[in-house]
PDB file of C-alpha atoms and ligand atoms in Angstrom:
ATOM      1  CA  MET S   1     -11.924  27.259   2.239  1.00  0.00           C
ATOM      2  CA  ARG S   2      -8.214  26.392   2.029  1.00  0.00           C
ATOM      3  CA  THR S   3      -7.289  23.348   3.981  1.00  0.00           C
ATOM      4  CA  PRO S   4      -4.737  23.099   6.336  1.00  0.00           C
ATOM      5  CA  ASP S   5      -1.220  21.421   6.164  1.00  0.00           C
ATOM      6  CA  PRO S   6      -1.807  17.591   7.211  1.00  0.00           C
ATOM      7  CA  THR S   7       1.665  17.416   8.528  1.00  0.00           C
ATOM      8  CA  SER S   8       1.691  20.043  10.768  1.00  0.00           C
ATOM      9  CA  ASP S   9      -0.019  18.727  13.575  1.00  0.00           C
ATOM     10  CA  PRO S  10       2.056  17.304  15.980  1.00  0.00           C
ATOM     11  CA  ARG S  11       0.952  14.052  16.048  1.00  0.00           C
ATOM     12  CA  THR S  12       0.922  13.133  12.786  1.00  0.00           C
ATOM     13  CA  THR S  13       4.414  15.115  12.855  1.00  0.00           C
ATOM     14  CA  SER S  14       5.422  12.422  14.880  1.00  0.00           C
ATOM     15  CA  LEU S  15       3.854   9.516  12.560  1.00  0.00           C
ATOM     16  CA  LEU S  16       5.844  10.526   9.517  1.00  0.00           C
ATOM     17  CA  ALA S  17       9.420  10.738  11.295  1.00  0.00           C
ATOM     18  CA  LEU S  18       8.604   7.165  12.572  1.00  0.00           C
ATOM     19  CA  ALA S  19       7.417   5.723   9.502  1.00  0.00           C
ATOM     20  CA  ARG S  20      11.159   7.432   7.847  1.00  0.00           C
ATOM     21  CA  THR S  21      12.616   4.598  10.232  1.00  0.00           C
ATOM     22  CA  VAL S  22      10.596   1.820   9.957  1.00  0.00           C
ATOM     23  CA  ARG S  23      12.253  -0.794   7.466  1.00  0.00           C
ATOM     24  CA  GLY S  24      10.984  -1.337   4.417  1.00  0.00           C
ATOM     25  CA  PHE S  25      10.520  -0.327   0.570  1.00  0.00           C
ATOM     26  CA  MET S  26       8.997   3.595   0.364  1.00  0.00           C
ATOM     27  CA  PRO S  27      11.422   6.242  -0.078  1.00  0.00           C
ATOM     28  CA  ASP S  28      10.326   9.168   2.106  1.00  0.00           C
ATOM     29  CA  ASP S  29       9.217  11.872  -0.705  1.00  0.00           C
ATOM     30  CA  GLU S  30       6.761   9.075  -1.518  1.00  0.00           C
ATOM     31  CA  GLY S  31       5.413   7.988   1.790  1.00  0.00           C
ATOM     32  CA  LEU S  32       4.694  11.510   2.470  1.00  0.00           C
ATOM     33  CA  ALA S  33       3.280  11.765  -0.774  1.00  0.00           C
ATOM     34  CA  LEU S  34       0.960   8.383  -0.260  1.00  0.00           C
ATOM     35  CA  PHE S  35       0.284   9.900   3.193  1.00  0.00           C
ATOM     36  CA  LYS S  36      -1.112  13.120   1.457  1.00  0.00           C
ATOM     37  CA  ALA S  37      -3.402  11.673  -1.330  1.00  0.00           C
ATOM     38  CA  ALA S  38      -4.610   8.907   1.851  1.00  0.00           C
ATOM     39  CA  ASP S  39      -5.285  12.212   4.179  1.00  0.00           C
ATOM     40  CA  ALA S  40      -7.255  13.868   1.337  1.00  0.00           C
ATOM     41  CA  ALA S  41      -9.549  10.151   0.449  1.00  0.00           C
ATOM     42  CA  ALA S  42     -10.414  10.234   4.196  1.00  0.00           C
ATOM     43  CA  ARG S  43     -11.412  13.717   4.808  1.00  0.00           C
ATOM     44  CA  ALA S  44     -13.406  13.521   1.866  1.00  0.00           C
ATOM     45  CA  ALA S  45     -15.102  10.276   3.162  1.00  0.00           C
ATOM     46  CA  GLY S  46     -15.112  11.388   6.555  1.00  0.00           C
ATOM     47  CA  ALA S  47     -14.768   8.261   9.431  1.00  0.00           C
ATOM     48  CA  SER S  48     -16.337   5.931   7.376  1.00  0.00           C
ATOM     49  CA  ALA S  49     -13.597   5.704   5.032  1.00  0.00           C
ATOM     50  CA  VAL S  50     -11.694   2.750   4.336  1.00  0.00           C
ATOM     51  CA  LEU S  51      -8.219   2.953   3.059  1.00  0.00           C
ATOM     52  CA  LEU S  52      -6.349  -0.914   2.141  1.00  0.00           C
ATOM     53  CA  GLU S  53      -3.262  -1.302   1.187  1.00  0.00           C
ATOM     54  CA  VAL S  54      -1.848  -5.014  -0.738  1.00  0.00           C
ATOM     55  CA  GLY S  55       1.308  -5.437   0.571  1.00  0.00           C
ATOM     56  CA  SER S  56       2.245  -4.532   4.522  1.00  0.00           C
ATOM     57  CA  TRP S  57       5.967  -5.941   4.783  1.00  0.00           C
ATOM     58  CA  CYS S  58       7.144  -4.764   7.744  1.00  0.00           C
ATOM     59  CA  GLY S  59       4.801  -1.722   8.131  1.00  0.00           C
ATOM     60  CA  LYS S  60       6.478   0.961   6.708  1.00  0.00           C
ATOM     61  CA  SER S  61       3.688   2.526   4.665  1.00  0.00           C
ATOM     62  CA  ALA S  62       1.132   0.875   6.663  1.00  0.00           C
ATOM     63  CA  THR S  63       2.788   3.954   9.326  1.00  0.00           C
ATOM     64  CA  TYR S  64       2.710   6.945   6.847  1.00  0.00           C
ATOM     65  CA  LEU S  65      -1.221   5.488   5.532  1.00  0.00           C
ATOM     66  CA  GLY S  66      -2.238   4.792   9.263  1.00  0.00           C
ATOM     67  CA  ALA S  67      -1.363   8.521  10.537  1.00  0.00           C
ATOM     68  CA  ALA S  68      -3.684   9.624   7.527  1.00  0.00           C
ATOM     69  CA  ALA S  69      -6.287   7.052   8.371  1.00  0.00           C
ATOM     70  CA  GLU S  70      -6.005   8.251  12.345  1.00  0.00           C
ATOM     71  CA  ARG S  71      -6.591  11.795  11.608  1.00  0.00           C
ATOM     72  CA  HIS S  72     -10.329  11.363  10.115  1.00  0.00           C
ATOM     73  CA  GLY S  73     -11.571   8.221  12.477  1.00  0.00           C
ATOM     74  CA  ALA S  74     -10.900   5.770   9.532  1.00  0.00           C
ATOM     75  CA  VAL S  75      -9.261   2.459   9.208  1.00  0.00           C
ATOM     76  CA  LEU S  76      -6.969   0.776   7.435  1.00  0.00           C
ATOM     77  CA  PHE S  77      -6.293  -2.735   6.376  1.00  0.00           C
ATOM     78  CA  SER S  78      -2.778  -4.094   5.250  1.00  0.00           C
ATOM     79  CA  VAL S  79      -3.430  -7.253   3.200  1.00  0.00           C
ATOM     80  CA  ASP S  80       0.083  -9.813   3.073  1.00  0.00           C
ATOM     81  CA  HIS S  81       0.992 -13.413   3.828  1.00  0.00           C
ATOM     82  CA  HIS S  82       3.530 -12.315   5.204  1.00  0.00           C
ATOM     83  CA  HIS S  83       6.153 -14.530   3.613  1.00  0.00           C
ATOM     84  CA  GLY S  84       7.288 -12.222   1.412  1.00  0.00           C
ATOM     85  CA  SER S  85       7.340 -11.404  -2.631  1.00  0.00           C
ATOM     86  CA  GLU S  86       9.237 -13.659  -5.788  1.00  0.00           C
ATOM     87  CA  GLU S  87      11.630 -10.905  -5.284  1.00  0.00           C
ATOM     88  CA  ASN S  88      12.139 -11.310  -1.543  1.00  0.00           C
ATOM     89  CA  GLN S  89      12.999 -14.815  -1.494  1.00  0.00           C
ATOM     90  CA  ALA S  90      16.999 -16.073  -1.071  1.00  0.00           C
ATOM     91  CA  GLY S  91      18.839 -15.895  -4.492  1.00  0.00           C
ATOM     92  CA  TRP S  92      16.729 -13.085  -5.413  1.00  0.00           C
ATOM     93  CA  ASP S  93      17.659  -9.303  -5.200  1.00  0.00           C
ATOM     94  CA  TYR S  94      15.441  -8.168  -1.854  1.00  0.00           C
ATOM     95  CA  PHE S  95      16.111 -11.542   0.316  1.00  0.00           C
ATOM     96  CA  GLU S  96      17.082 -10.252   3.593  1.00  0.00           C
ATOM     97  CA  ALA S  97      17.956 -13.089   5.324  1.00  0.00           C
ATOM     98  CA  ASP S  98      17.152 -11.467   9.225  1.00  0.00           C
ATOM     99  CA  LEU S  99      13.623 -12.099   8.311  1.00  0.00           C
ATOM    100  CA  VAL S 100      14.446 -16.043   7.790  1.00  0.00           C
ATOM    101  CA  ASP S 101      12.229 -17.631  10.485  1.00  0.00           C
ATOM    102  CA  PRO S 102      14.373 -20.484  12.249  1.00  0.00           C
ATOM    103  CA  VAL S 103      11.650 -22.924  13.331  1.00  0.00           C
ATOM    104  CA  ASP S 104      10.263 -23.169   9.568  1.00  0.00           C
ATOM    105  CA  GLY S 105      13.148 -21.634   7.574  1.00  0.00           C
ATOM    106  CA  ARG S 106      11.027 -19.303   5.591  1.00  0.00           C
ATOM    107  CA  LEU S 107      10.204 -15.061   5.764  1.00  0.00           C
ATOM    108  CA  ASN S 108       8.355 -14.584   8.080  1.00  0.00           C
ATOM    109  CA  THR S 109       7.635 -10.768   8.381  1.00  0.00           C
ATOM    110  CA  LEU S 110       4.603 -10.585  10.534  1.00  0.00           C
ATOM    111  CA  PRO S 111       6.728  -9.905  13.629  1.00  0.00           C
ATOM    112  CA  HIS S 112       7.544  -6.844  12.430  1.00  0.00           C
ATOM    113  CA  PHE S 113       4.945  -5.317  10.897  1.00  0.00           C
ATOM    114  CA  GLN S 114       3.237  -6.141  14.774  1.00  0.00           C
ATOM    115  CA  ARG S 115       5.856  -4.507  16.287  1.00  0.00           C
ATOM    116  CA  ALA S 116       6.055  -1.098  14.027  1.00  0.00           C
ATOM    117  CA  LEU S 117       2.038  -0.776  14.238  1.00  0.00           C
ATOM    118  CA  ALA S 118       2.572  -0.810  18.539  1.00  0.00           C
ATOM    119  CA  GLN S 119       5.302   1.448  18.547  1.00  0.00           C
ATOM    120  CA  ALA S 120       3.569   3.927  16.320  1.00  0.00           C
ATOM    121  CA  HIS S 121       0.378   3.171  18.697  1.00  0.00           C
ATOM    122  CA  LEU S 122      -1.851   2.570  15.658  1.00  0.00           C
ATOM    123  CA  GLU S 123      -3.522  -0.656  16.654  1.00  0.00           C
ATOM    124  CA  GLU S 124      -6.507   0.816  16.566  1.00  0.00           C
ATOM    125  CA  THR S 125      -6.405   2.283  13.002  1.00  0.00           C
ATOM    126  CA  VAL S 126      -5.015  -0.344  11.342  1.00  0.00           C
ATOM    127  CA  VAL S 127      -5.851  -3.856  11.191  1.00  0.00           C
ATOM    128  CA  GLY S 128      -3.687  -6.714   9.535  1.00  0.00           C
ATOM    129  CA  VAL S 129      -5.032  -8.999   7.379  1.00  0.00           C
ATOM    130  CA  LEU S 130      -3.295 -12.202   7.153  1.00  0.00           C
ATOM    131  CA  GLY S 131      -3.964 -13.958   4.026  1.00  0.00           C
ATOM    132  CA  HIS S 132      -2.884 -14.117   0.284  1.00  0.00           C
ATOM    133  CA  SER S 133      -4.372 -11.161  -1.256  1.00  0.00           C
ATOM    134  CA  VAL S 134      -6.251 -12.576  -4.200  1.00  0.00           C
ATOM    135  CA  THR S 135      -8.317 -14.918  -1.700  1.00  0.00           C
ATOM    136  CA  VAL S 136      -9.122 -12.179   1.150  1.00  0.00           C
ATOM    137  CA  ALA S 137     -10.215  -9.765  -2.254  1.00  0.00           C
ATOM    138  CA  ARG S 138     -12.302 -12.684  -3.317  1.00  0.00           C
ATOM    139  CA  HIS S 139     -14.538 -12.467  -0.072  1.00  0.00           C
ATOM    140  CA  TRP S 140     -14.080  -8.873  -0.093  1.00  0.00           C
ATOM    141  CA  GLY S 141     -17.646  -6.971  -0.108  1.00  0.00           C
ATOM    142  CA  THR S 142     -16.859  -2.980   1.675  1.00  0.00           C
ATOM    143  CA  PRO S 143     -16.098  -0.088  -1.072  1.00  0.00           C
ATOM    144  CA  ILE S 144     -12.611   0.792  -0.519  1.00  0.00           C
ATOM    145  CA  ASP S 145     -12.053   4.805  -0.999  1.00  0.00           C
ATOM    146  CA  PHE S 146      -8.231   4.182  -0.971  1.00  0.00           C
ATOM    147  CA  LEU S 147      -6.052   1.208  -2.408  1.00  0.00           C
ATOM    148  CA  PHE S 148      -2.366   0.782  -2.594  1.00  0.00           C
ATOM    149  CA  ILE S 149      -1.149  -1.731  -4.777  1.00  0.00           C
ATOM    150  CA  ASP S 150       1.912  -2.341  -3.723  1.00  0.00           C
ATOM    151  CA  GLY S 151       2.152  -6.610  -3.409  1.00  0.00           C
ATOM    152  CA  GLY S 152       3.659  -9.062  -5.018  1.00  0.00           C
ATOM    153  CA  HIS S 153       5.256  -7.406  -8.426  1.00  0.00           C
ATOM    154  CA  GLY S 154       5.356 -10.514 -10.693  1.00  0.00           C
ATOM    155  CA  ASP S 155       3.288  -9.901 -14.014  1.00  0.00           C
ATOM    156  CA  GLU S 156       0.355 -12.916 -12.010  1.00  0.00           C
ATOM    157  CA  PRO S 157       0.278 -11.913  -8.756  1.00  0.00           C
ATOM    158  CA  ALA S 158       0.400  -7.876  -9.651  1.00  0.00           C
ATOM    159  CA  TRP S 159      -2.777  -8.518 -12.424  1.00  0.00           C
ATOM    160  CA  ALA S 160      -4.589 -10.577  -9.926  1.00  0.00           C
ATOM    161  CA  ASP S 161      -4.675  -8.092  -7.568  1.00  0.00           C
ATOM    162  CA  TYR S 162      -5.389  -5.135  -9.867  1.00  0.00           C
ATOM    163  CA  HIS S 163      -8.710  -7.253 -10.849  1.00  0.00           C
ATOM    164  CA  GLY S 164      -9.045  -8.338  -7.354  1.00  0.00           C
ATOM    165  CA  TRP S 165      -9.117  -4.862  -5.606  1.00  0.00           C
ATOM    166  CA  THR S 166      -9.514  -2.210  -8.151  1.00  0.00           C
ATOM    167  CA  PRO S 167     -13.510  -3.333  -8.619  1.00  0.00           C
ATOM    168  CA  HIS S 168     -13.727  -2.627  -5.126  1.00  0.00           C
ATOM    169  CA  VAL S 169     -12.513   1.166  -5.220  1.00  0.00           C
ATOM    170  CA  LYS S 170     -15.652   3.530  -4.952  1.00  0.00           C
ATOM    171  CA  PRO S 171     -16.278   5.889  -7.489  1.00  0.00           C
ATOM    172  CA  ARG S 172     -14.167   9.554  -6.969  1.00  0.00           C
ATOM    173  CA  GLY S 173     -11.668   6.929  -4.446  1.00  0.00           C
ATOM    174  CA  THR S 174      -8.258   6.660  -4.754  1.00  0.00           C
ATOM    175  CA  LEU S 175      -6.246   3.925  -6.715  1.00  0.00           C
ATOM    176  CA  ALA S 176      -1.895   4.512  -6.035  1.00  0.00           C
ATOM    177  CA  ILE S 177       0.162   2.184  -7.494  1.00  0.00           C
ATOM    178  CA  HIS S 178       4.028   1.567  -5.990  1.00  0.00           C
ATOM    179  CA  ASP S 179       6.753   0.822  -7.825  1.00  0.00           C
ATOM    180  CA  VAL S 180       5.397   2.179 -11.710  1.00  0.00           C
ATOM    181  CA  PHE S 181       8.555   2.487 -13.732  1.00  0.00           C
ATOM    182  CA  GLU S 182       8.986   3.751 -17.174  1.00  0.00           C
ATOM    183  CA  ASP S 183      12.119   3.068 -17.977  1.00  0.00           C
ATOM    184  CA  PRO S 184      12.535  -0.544 -17.617  1.00  0.00           C
ATOM    185  CA  ALA S 185      15.968   0.277 -16.858  1.00  0.00           C
ATOM    186  CA  ASP S 186      14.993   0.977 -13.453  1.00  0.00           C
ATOM    187  CA  GLY S 187      12.314  -2.170 -12.879  1.00  0.00           C
ATOM    188  CA  GLY S 188      10.169  -4.659 -13.736  1.00  0.00           C
ATOM    189  CA  ARG S 189       7.158  -3.705 -15.816  1.00  0.00           C
ATOM    190  CA  PRO S 190       4.096  -5.411 -14.199  1.00  0.00           C
ATOM    191  CA  PRO S 191       3.364  -2.039 -11.791  1.00  0.00           C
ATOM    192  CA  TYR S 192       3.796   0.405 -14.878  1.00  0.00           C
ATOM    193  CA  ASP S 193       1.392  -2.362 -16.916  1.00  0.00           C
ATOM    194  CA  LEU S 194      -1.146  -2.075 -14.245  1.00  0.00           C
ATOM    195  CA  TYR S 195      -1.210   2.269 -14.455  1.00  0.00           C
ATOM    196  CA  CYS S 196      -1.172   2.213 -18.188  1.00  0.00           C
ATOM    197  CA  HIS S 197      -4.156  -0.170 -18.530  1.00  0.00           C
ATOM    198  CA  ALA S 198      -6.355   1.662 -15.262  1.00  0.00           C
ATOM    199  CA  LEU S 199      -5.615   5.131 -17.479  1.00  0.00           C
ATOM    200  CA  SER S 200      -6.645   3.154 -20.921  1.00  0.00           C
ATOM    201  CA  SER S 201      -9.336   1.438 -19.822  1.00  0.00           C
ATOM    202  CA  GLY S 202     -11.384   4.898 -19.117  1.00  0.00           C
ATOM    203  CA  ARG S 203     -12.013   3.895 -15.491  1.00  0.00           C
ATOM    204  CA  PHE S 204      -8.731   6.169 -13.961  1.00  0.00           C
ATOM    205  CA  THR S 205      -7.594   9.479 -14.407  1.00  0.00           C
ATOM    206  CA  GLU S 206      -4.241  10.591 -12.698  1.00  0.00           C
ATOM    207  CA  VAL S 207      -4.043  12.995  -9.731  1.00  0.00           C
ATOM    208  CA  SER S 208      -0.171  12.473  -9.034  1.00  0.00           C
ATOM    209  CA  ALA S 209       2.956  11.190  -9.645  1.00  0.00           C
ATOM    210  CA  THR S 210       5.961  11.206  -7.277  1.00  0.00           C
ATOM    211  CA  GLY S 211       9.162   8.979  -7.755  1.00  0.00           C
ATOM    212  CA  SER S 212       7.488   5.767  -8.246  1.00  0.00           C
ATOM    213  CA  LEU S 213       3.949   6.551  -6.748  1.00  0.00           C
ATOM    214  CA  ARG S 214       0.721   7.108  -8.710  1.00  0.00           C
ATOM    215  CA  VAL S 215      -2.181   8.318  -7.283  1.00  0.00           C
ATOM    216  CA  LEU S 216      -5.124   7.835  -9.932  1.00  0.00           C
ATOM    217  CA  GLU S 217      -8.822   8.924  -9.192  1.00  0.00           C
ATOM    218  CA  ARG S 218     -11.527   6.363 -10.293  1.00  0.00           C
ATOM    219  CA  THR S 219     -14.290   8.001 -12.553  1.00  0.00           C
ATOM    220  CA  GLU S 220     -17.300   5.568 -12.888  1.00  0.00           C
ATOM    221  CA  ALA S 221     -19.620   3.507 -10.991  1.00  0.00           C
ATOM    222  CA  PRO S 222     -18.005  -0.449 -10.350  1.00  0.00           C
TER     223      PRO S 222
HETATM  224  N1  SAH W 301       4.514  -1.345   1.230  1.00  0.00           N
HETATM  225  C1  SAH W 301       5.486  -2.361   1.844  1.00  0.00           C
HETATM  226  C2  SAH W 301       5.939  -2.685   1.000  1.00  0.00           C
HETATM  227  C3  SAH W 301       5.694  -4.250   0.149  1.00  0.00           C
HETATM  228  S1  SAH W 301       6.586  -5.440  -0.495  1.00  0.00           S
HETATM  229  C4  SAH W 301       6.529  -0.859   2.428  1.00  0.00           C
HETATM  230  O1  SAH W 301       6.334  -0.235   2.441  1.00  0.00           O
HETATM  231  O2  SAH W 301       7.598  -1.261   3.056  1.00  0.00           O
HETATM  232  C5  SAH W 301       5.735  -6.930  -1.348  1.00  0.00           C
HETATM  233  C6  SAH W 301       4.296  -7.344   0.688  1.00  0.00           C
HETATM  234  O3  SAH W 301       3.762  -7.983  -0.728  1.00  0.00           O
HETATM  235  C7  SAH W 301       5.523  -8.630   0.906  1.00  0.00           C
HETATM  236  O4  SAH W 301       5.348  -8.328   2.336  1.00  0.00           O
HETATM  237  C8  SAH W 301       4.805 -10.283   0.482  1.00  0.00           C
HETATM  238  O5  SAH W 301       4.770 -11.158   1.608  1.00  0.00           O
HETATM  239  C9  SAH W 301       3.530  -9.248  -0.174  1.00  0.00           C
HETATM  240  N2  SAH W 301       2.860 -10.363  -0.793  1.00  0.00           N
HETATM  241  C10 SAH W 301       3.404 -10.785  -2.233  1.00  0.00           C
HETATM  242  N3  SAH W 301       2.155 -11.295  -2.933  1.00  0.00           N
HETATM  243  C11 SAH W 301       1.035 -11.630  -1.900  1.00  0.00           C
HETATM  244  C12 SAH W 301       0.215 -11.906  -2.479  1.00  0.00           C
HETATM  245  N4  SAH W 301      -0.476 -12.705  -3.340  1.00  0.00           N
HETATM  246  N5  SAH W 301      -0.799 -11.790  -1.057  1.00  0.00           N
HETATM  247  C13 SAH W 301      -0.065 -11.115  -0.275  1.00  0.00           C
HETATM  248  N6  SAH W 301       0.707 -10.202   0.103  1.00  0.00           N
HETATM  249  C14 SAH W 301       1.822 -10.821  -0.931  1.00  0.00           C
HETATM  250 MG1   MG W 302       6.787  -0.893  -3.023  1.00  0.00          MG
END
C-alpha cells in the first residue's frame, strides 16, 4: 500500500511553511528531508514514538520535527542549554549579537525557541529539555525511535553526543546527523567523522542524504 504524501495535509503544509521562516541553520530541502525521515519513523512506531534532537537553537529543526511528531501523536524532546555552541560566541563565524542577554552578557536562545513553538502551536508535542547534552544523555532511559544530532560541532561535544545518545536508539530506529561535509572546504570535520564511524561500526546503514543531512538506520540491538 502506498503511503500518501505526508506534506499534503493542510496542518503539515502550514507548519512546514512556518518552519521556513523560523530563525536557524536548516536549509529548506534539508528541513523537508528531516521532516520526511521523522514522519516515517514516527509512523512506524506510532503514538509511543520518541523523537529527540540535540541542538534546539531557535526552534527551526524542532518545527520540522514537531510537524512530523504531531501527525502521529508522538513526542519530540529538544535538548539544548541555549547558550550557543563555540562557533556562536562573540568573535566566531556564527555570532549573532542580538541573541546576547543584556542582563548577563551571555547568548540566550531560549525565548526564541519558546516563541517559535508557541507560534506553531506545538507546545504539547515538543518538550524543551534545558541542559548540557551529555548530562541529560547520562540519565536518559527512554529508547529513541528518531535521533537528530545537531549540537556542538567541535570534536569534543560532537563525539560526546555520539557516544551519549546513539546507544539509546532502538534497533531499526533512525539516526540523523546534520552538517556532514565530505569536503573539508565546506565545513568542520566532526559531524562527518561521526557519520563515517556510524557506518564503519556496522551498527548503522545509510538511508538517504540531502545536502549536509545524513539519515541512517540502526541495524542491531543496543
Ligand atoms: N537545530 C538548530 C541548530 C542548532 S545549533 C536549527 O535548526 O537551527 C547548535 C545548538 O547546539 C546551539 O543552540 C547550542 O546551544 C547547542 N549546544 C551545543 N553544545 C551543546 C551541549 N553540550 N549541550 C546542549 N546544547 C548544546
Ligand atoms: Mg546544523
